[in-house]
């Protein structure tokens, strides 16, 4: 059963990809990942995501300027598997049950260009829909499948900010 | 049963939001929506999404510079319901079964700022996770729920490009 999911963001171009990578990180956090390794030097992403995590609770981490090969090597040494999201991979629906037999899953989320070795280093290359769309939506959908939807209503410890679900308008505790 | 889902993109700032809005549109298409109404004038988004749709098949549309109030009024006149995605809304998991009783669902996807009337004009204000993340992942998850995952492996008619799912590398027909 999956208990530890982390994201490795590959191919991020500083500044240019800041917004999309921030969406990747926040999606990872909101759907139950423990943290994100950013394989690029972009302190702004780390800072803004950490700021959100501090206010909204939990202990999601962002590691800036990570060496992606080292992250993968250490992850595998600890018995984790590596799942690379790519439009060209196997259908998620065909592979996800096998993936879910593992405890530790590193989800690799590439930007437009990724180093080609990742296809071989990954244990699984997985496609969500086999259509062009968004690495953010692919990540959301695989996270949701890994946890069987169980992370959608997580409570976060030590939250300064918390939404009170409501039909109209905005309510929150802080 | 849901049969016609469309997306209304609200609050888009031309140029600045182009990339995120393109991800919204491609996510909508890949998960089974018929099209997207863009409540802003940004011909570049329409052009790039239409270009993808032409090559990858199907007949997803983007309507540029749509009047959002008119889109909502006409949608309701045709018996459709309006579901606004907002961090502050009811939990998706609590509301989605009721939403799925309808045939026509317009999903409103806001950018950072949306006009406040949308909270009242929407039939449902829905939060995916009640945490800050990404309108792209929220859209992916609600689309997936609306179609019970059934749209993940859609075939697109008249596709020039088509992926052949594979364990390593990239294979496609064209």
Coordinates of C-alpha atoms in Angstrom, one line a residue:
Chain A
X1 CA 0.0 0.0 0.0
X2 CA 1.3 3.4 -0.9
X3 CA 2.3 5.5 2.1
X4 CA 5.1 7.8 1.0
X5 CA 4.8 9.8 -2.3
X6 CA 7.2 12.5 -3.3
X7 CA 7.5 14.5 -6.5
X8 CA 10.6 15.1 -8.5
X9 CA 10.3 18.1 -10.8
X10 CA 12.5 17.8 -13.9
X11 CA 13.3 20.2 -16.7
X12 CA 12.2 23.3 -14.8
X13 CA 13.4 26.5 -16.4
X14 CA 13.9 29.2 -13.7
X15 CA 11.5 32.1 -13.9
X16 CA 9.8 30.9 -17.0
X17 CA 8.3 27.8 -15.4
X18 CA 7.8 29.2 -11.9
X19 CA 4.1 29.4 -12.0
X20 CA 3.5 25.9 -13.4
X21 CA 6.0 24.4 -11.1
X22 CA 4.3 26.1 -8.1
X23 CA 1.0 24.5 -9.3
X24 CA 2.8 21.2 -9.4
X25 CA 4.1 21.5 -5.9
X26 CA 0.7 22.7 -4.4
X27 CA -1.1 19.9 -6.2
X28 CA 1.4 17.4 -4.8
X29 CA 0.9 18.8 -1.3
X30 CA -3.0 19.0 -1.5
X31 CA -3.2 15.4 -2.7
X32 CA -0.9 13.9 0.0
X33 CA 2.7 14.0 -1.2
X34 CA 5.3 14.6 1.4
X35 CA 7.5 16.9 -0.6
X36 CA 9.0 17.9 -3.9
X37 CA 12.6 17.8 -5.1
X38 CA 13.2 20.6 -7.6
X39 CA 16.0 19.7 -10.1
X40 CA 16.8 23.3 -10.8
X41 CA 17.9 26.3 -8.9
X42 CA 14.8 28.5 -8.3
X43 CA 14.6 29.6 -4.7
X44 CA 11.5 31.6 -5.4
X45 CA 9.5 28.4 -5.9
X46 CA 10.8 26.9 -2.7
X47 CA 10.0 30.1 -0.8
X48 CA 6.4 30.5 -2.1
X49 CA 5.4 26.9 -1.6
X50 CA 6.9 26.7 1.9
X51 CA 5.1 29.9 2.8
X52 CA 1.8 28.3 1.8
X53 CA 2.6 25.1 3.6
X54 CA 3.5 27.0 6.8
X55 CA 0.2 28.8 6.8
X56 CA -2.1 25.9 5.7
X57 CA -0.4 23.2 7.9
X58 CA 1.4 20.0 7.5
X59 CA 5.1 19.6 6.7
X60 CA 5.4 19.5 3.0
X61 CA 9.0 20.2 1.9
X62 CA 10.6 21.6 -1.2
X63 CA 14.2 20.9 -1.8
X64 CA 15.7 23.4 -4.2
X65 CA 18.5 22.6 -6.6
X66 CA 18.3 18.9 -6.1
X67 CA 20.5 16.5 -8.1
X68 CA 17.9 14.4 -9.9
X69 CA 20.1 11.4 -10.4
X70 CA 21.1 11.4 -6.8
X71 CA 17.4 11.7 -5.7
X72 CA 16.5 8.7 -7.8
X73 CA 19.5 6.6 -6.7
X74 CA 18.9 7.2 -3.0
X75 CA 15.2 6.6 -3.5
X76 CA 15.8 3.2 -5.1
X77 CA 18.3 2.3 -2.5
X78 CA 15.6 2.8 0.1
X79 CA 13.3 0.4 -1.8
X80 CA 11.2 3.1 -3.5
X81 CA 10.0 3.0 -7.1
X82 CA 10.1 5.7 -9.7
X83 CA 7.1 6.6 -11.9
X84 CA 7.7 9.0 -14.7
X85 CA 4.7 10.8 -16.1
X86 CA 5.0 11.1 -19.9
X87 CA 2.4 11.4 -22.6
X88 CA 4.1 8.4 -24.3
X89 CA 4.1 5.9 -21.5
X90 CA 1.8 3.0 -20.6
X91 CA -1.8 3.8 -19.8
X92 CA -2.2 4.8 -16.2
X93 CA -5.3 2.6 -15.9
X94 CA -3.3 -0.5 -17.0
X95 CA -0.3 0.1 -14.6
X96 CA -1.7 1.7 -11.5
X97 CA -2.7 -1.4 -9.6
X98 CA 0.9 -2.8 -9.8
X99 CA 2.3 0.6 -8.8
X100 CA 0.0 0.6 -5.8
X101 CA 1.6 -2.5 -4.4
X102 CA 4.6 -0.4 -3.4
X103 CA 5.0 1.8 -0.4
X104 CA 7.3 4.5 -1.6
X105 CA 6.5 6.1 -5.0
X106 CA 8.6 9.0 -6.5
X107 CA 6.5 10.7 -9.2
X108 CA 8.7 12.4 -11.8
X109 CA 7.0 15.4 -13.4
X110 CA 8.8 16.8 -16.4
X111 CA 8.4 20.2 -18.0
X112 CA 8.6 20.6 -21.8
X113 CA 12.1 19.0 -22.1
X114 CA 13.5 16.2 -19.9
X115 CA 16.8 14.3 -20.1
X116 CA 16.2 11.2 -22.1
X117 CA 17.8 8.9 -19.5
X118 CA 14.7 9.3 -17.4
X119 CA 12.8 6.9 -19.6
X120 CA 15.3 4.1 -18.6
X121 CA 15.8 5.1 -15.0
X122 CA 12.1 5.1 -14.3
X123 CA 10.5 1.8 -13.2
X124 CA 7.3 3.0 -14.9
X125 CA 6.7 5.5 -17.7
X126 CA 3.0 6.3 -17.4
X127 CA 0.6 8.3 -19.5
X128 CA -2.5 9.8 -18.2
X129 CA -4.9 9.8 -21.2
X130 CA -2.2 9.5 -23.9
X131 CA -3.3 12.9 -25.0
X132 CA -1.5 16.3 -24.7
X133 CA -2.7 18.1 -21.7
X134 CA -0.9 19.3 -18.5
X135 CA 1.6 17.8 -16.2
X136 CA -0.4 19.3 -13.4
X137 CA -3.6 17.4 -14.2
X138 CA -1.6 14.2 -14.8
X139 CA -0.1 14.5 -11.4
X140 CA -3.4 15.2 -9.8
X141 CA -5.0 12.2 -11.3
X142 CA -2.2 9.7 -10.5
X143 CA -2.0 11.0 -6.9
X144 CA -5.7 10.5 -6.6
X145 CA -5.4 6.9 -7.9
X146 CA -2.4 6.1 -5.6
X147 CA -4.4 7.1 -2.6
X148 CA -7.8 5.9 -3.9
X149 CA -9.3 9.4 -3.4
X150 CA -8.5 9.1 0.3
X151 CA -6.5 12.3 0.5
X152 CA -9.1 14.7 -0.9
X153 CA -10.3 15.7 2.6
X154 CA -7.1 15.6 4.6
X155 CA -6.8 17.6 7.7
X156 CA -3.5 19.4 8.2
X157 CA -1.9 19.7 11.6
X158 CA -0.8 23.1 12.9
X159 CA -2.8 25.1 10.2
X160 CA -3.1 28.8 10.7
X161 CA -5.6 28.9 7.9
X162 CA -8.5 26.5 7.3
X163 CA -11.5 26.7 5.0
X164 CA -15.0 26.1 6.3
X165 CA -16.7 24.5 3.3
X166 CA -19.8 26.7 2.4
X167 CA -22.4 27.0 -0.3
X168 CA -21.8 30.7 -1.1
X169 CA -19.0 33.1 -0.4
X170 CA -15.9 32.5 1.7
X171 CA -15.5 31.3 5.2
X172 CA -12.4 30.3 7.0
X173 CA -10.8 29.9 10.4
X174 CA -7.5 31.6 11.2
Chain B
X1 CA -26.1 11.1 -16.2
X2 CA -23.5 13.7 -17.4
X3 CA -23.2 13.9 -21.1
X4 CA -22.2 17.4 -22.0
X5 CA -19.5 19.2 -20.0
X6 CA -18.0 22.6 -21.0
X7 CA -15.6 24.9 -19.3
X8 CA -15.9 28.6 -18.7
X9 CA -12.6 30.3 -18.0
X10 CA -13.1 33.4 -15.9
X11 CA -10.6 36.1 -14.8
X12 CA -8.0 35.3 -17.5
X13 CA -5.4 38.0 -17.9
X14 CA -4.2 38.1 -21.6
X15 CA -0.6 37.1 -22.0
X16 CA 0.1 36.6 -18.3
X17 CA -2.3 33.7 -17.9
X18 CA -1.8 32.2 -21.3
X19 CA 0.1 29.1 -20.3
X20 CA -2.2 28.2 -17.3
X21 CA -5.3 28.8 -19.4
X22 CA -3.9 26.6 -22.2
X23 CA -3.4 23.9 -19.6
X24 CA -7.0 24.4 -18.4
X25 CA -8.2 23.9 -22.0
X26 CA -6.1 20.9 -22.8
X27 CA -7.1 19.3 -19.5
X28 CA -10.8 19.9 -20.3
X29 CA -10.3 18.3 -23.7
X30 CA -8.3 15.3 -22.6
X31 CA -10.9 14.5 -19.9
X32 CA -14.0 14.7 -22.1
X33 CA -15.3 18.3 -22.2
X34 CA -16.7 19.6 -25.4
X35 CA -15.1 23.0 -25.4
X36 CA -14.1 26.1 -23.4
X37 CA -15.5 29.6 -23.3
X38 CA -12.8 32.1 -22.7
X39 CA -14.2 35.2 -21.0
X40 CA -11.3 37.4 -22.2
X41 CA -9.8 38.4 -25.5
X42 CA -6.8 36.2 -26.1
X43 CA -6.7 34.8 -29.6
X44 CA -3.4 33.1 -28.9
X45 CA -5.0 30.6 -26.5
X46 CA -7.8 29.8 -29.0
X47 CA -5.3 29.3 -31.8
X48 CA -2.9 27.1 -29.9
X49 CA -5.6 24.8 -28.4
X50 CA -7.4 24.6 -31.7
X51 CA -4.2 23.6 -33.3
X52 CA -3.7 20.7 -30.8
X53 CA -7.3 19.6 -31.2
X54 CA -7.0 19.5 -35.0
X55 CA -3.9 17.3 -34.9
X56 CA -5.0 15.0 -32.1
X57 CA -8.6 14.6 -33.2
X58 CA -12.1 15.3 -31.9
X59 CA -13.9 18.6 -32.1
X60 CA -13.1 20.5 -28.9
X61 CA -13.8 24.2 -29.4
X62 CA -12.5 27.3 -27.8
X63 CA -14.7 30.4 -28.0
X64 CA -12.6 33.5 -27.6
X65 CA -13.9 36.7 -25.9
X66 CA -17.1 35.1 -24.7
X67 CA -19.5 37.1 -22.5
X68 CA -19.5 35.0 -19.3
X69 CA -22.9 36.2 -18.2
X70 CA -24.4 35.4 -21.5
X71 CA -22.8 31.9 -21.6
X72 CA -24.3 31.2 -18.1
X73 CA -27.7 32.6 -19.0
X74 CA -28.0 30.5 -22.2
X75 CA -26.6 27.4 -20.5
X76 CA -29.3 27.6 -17.8
X77 CA -32.0 28.3 -20.4
X78 CA -31.0 25.0 -22.0
X79 CA -31.4 23.2 -18.7
X80 CA -27.7 23.1 -17.8
X81 CA -26.2 23.6 -14.4
X82 CA -23.2 25.7 -13.4
X83 CA -20.5 24.4 -11.1
X84 CA -17.9 27.0 -9.9
X85 CA -14.6 25.7 -8.7
X86 CA -13.4 27.7 -5.7
X87 CA -11.3 26.8 -2.7
X88 CA -14.1 28.0 -0.5
X89 CA -16.9 25.9 -1.8
X90 CA -18.6 22.7 -0.6
X91 CA -16.4 19.6 -0.6
X92 CA -16.5 18.0 -4.0
X93 CA -16.9 14.6 -2.4
X94 CA -20.1 15.8 -0.7
X95 CA -21.7 17.4 -3.8
X96 CA -20.6 15.4 -6.8
X97 CA -23.3 12.7 -6.7
X98 CA -26.0 15.3 -6.9
X99 CA -24.2 17.1 -9.7
X100 CA -23.9 13.9 -11.6
X101 CA -27.7 13.6 -11.9
X102 CA -27.6 16.4 -14.5
X103 CA -26.8 16.0 -18.1
X104 CA -25.3 19.4 -18.9
X105 CA -22.6 20.7 -16.6
X106 CA -20.7 24.0 -17.1
X107 CA -17.6 24.1 -15.0
X108 CA -16.4 27.6 -14.2
X109 CA -12.6 27.8 -13.7
X110 CA -11.4 31.1 -12.2
X111 CA -8.0 32.6 -12.3
X112 CA -6.7 34.5 -9.3
X113 CA -9.5 37.1 -9.3
X114 CA -13.1 36.4 -10.3
X115 CA -16.2 38.7 -10.3
X116 CA -18.0 38.0 -7.0
X117 CA -21.4 37.5 -8.6
X118 CA -20.2 34.1 -9.8
X119 CA -20.8 32.7 -6.3
X120 CA -24.5 33.5 -6.6
X121 CA -24.9 32.7 -10.3
X122 CA -23.4 29.2 -9.8
X123 CA -25.7 26.4 -8.8
X124 CA -22.8 24.8 -6.9
X125 CA -19.6 26.3 -5.5
X126 CA -17.3 23.4 -5.1
X127 CA -13.9 22.9 -3.5
X128 CA -11.5 20.2 -4.5
X129 CA -9.6 19.5 -1.2
X130 CA -10.3 22.9 0.5
X131 CA -6.6 23.6 0.2
X132 CA -4.7 26.0 -2.1
X133 CA -3.5 24.2 -5.1
X134 CA -4.2 24.6 -8.8
X135 CA -7.3 25.3 -10.9
X136 CA -5.9 22.8 -13.4
X137 CA -5.8 19.9 -10.9
X138 CA -9.2 20.9 -9.5
X139 CA -10.6 20.7 -13.0
X140 CA -8.9 17.4 -13.7
X141 CA -10.3 15.8 -10.6
X142 CA -13.9 17.0 -11.0
X143 CA -13.9 16.0 -14.7
X144 CA -12.7 12.6 -13.7
X145 CA -15.5 12.2 -11.1
X146 CA -18.2 13.5 -13.5
X147 CA -17.3 10.8 -15.9
X148 CA -16.3 8.1 -13.3
X149 CA -12.9 7.8 -14.9
X150 CA -14.5 6.7 -18.1
X151 CA -12.9 9.4 -20.3
X152 CA -9.2 8.5 -19.4
X153 CA -8.8 6.3 -22.5
X154 CA -11.0 8.1 -25.0
X155 CA -10.3 7.6 -28.7
X156 CA -10.5 10.7 -30.8
X157 CA -12.0 10.6 -34.3
X158 CA -9.9 12.0 -37.2
X159 CA -6.7 12.2 -35.3
X160 CA -3.5 12.9 -37.3
X161 CA -1.4 12.1 -34.2
X162 CA -1.9 9.1 -31.9
X163 CA 0.3 7.7 -29.1
X164 CA 1.0 4.0 -28.9
X165 CA 1.4 3.4 -25.2
X166 CA 4.8 1.9 -24.5
X167 CA 7.1 1.0 -21.6
X168 CA 10.1 3.0 -22.7
X169 CA 10.6 5.8 -25.3
X170 CA 8.1 7.3 -27.6
X171 CA 5.9 5.7 -30.2
X172 CA 3.1 7.2 -32.2
X173 CA 1.1 6.9 -35.4
X174 CA 0.7 9.8 -37.7

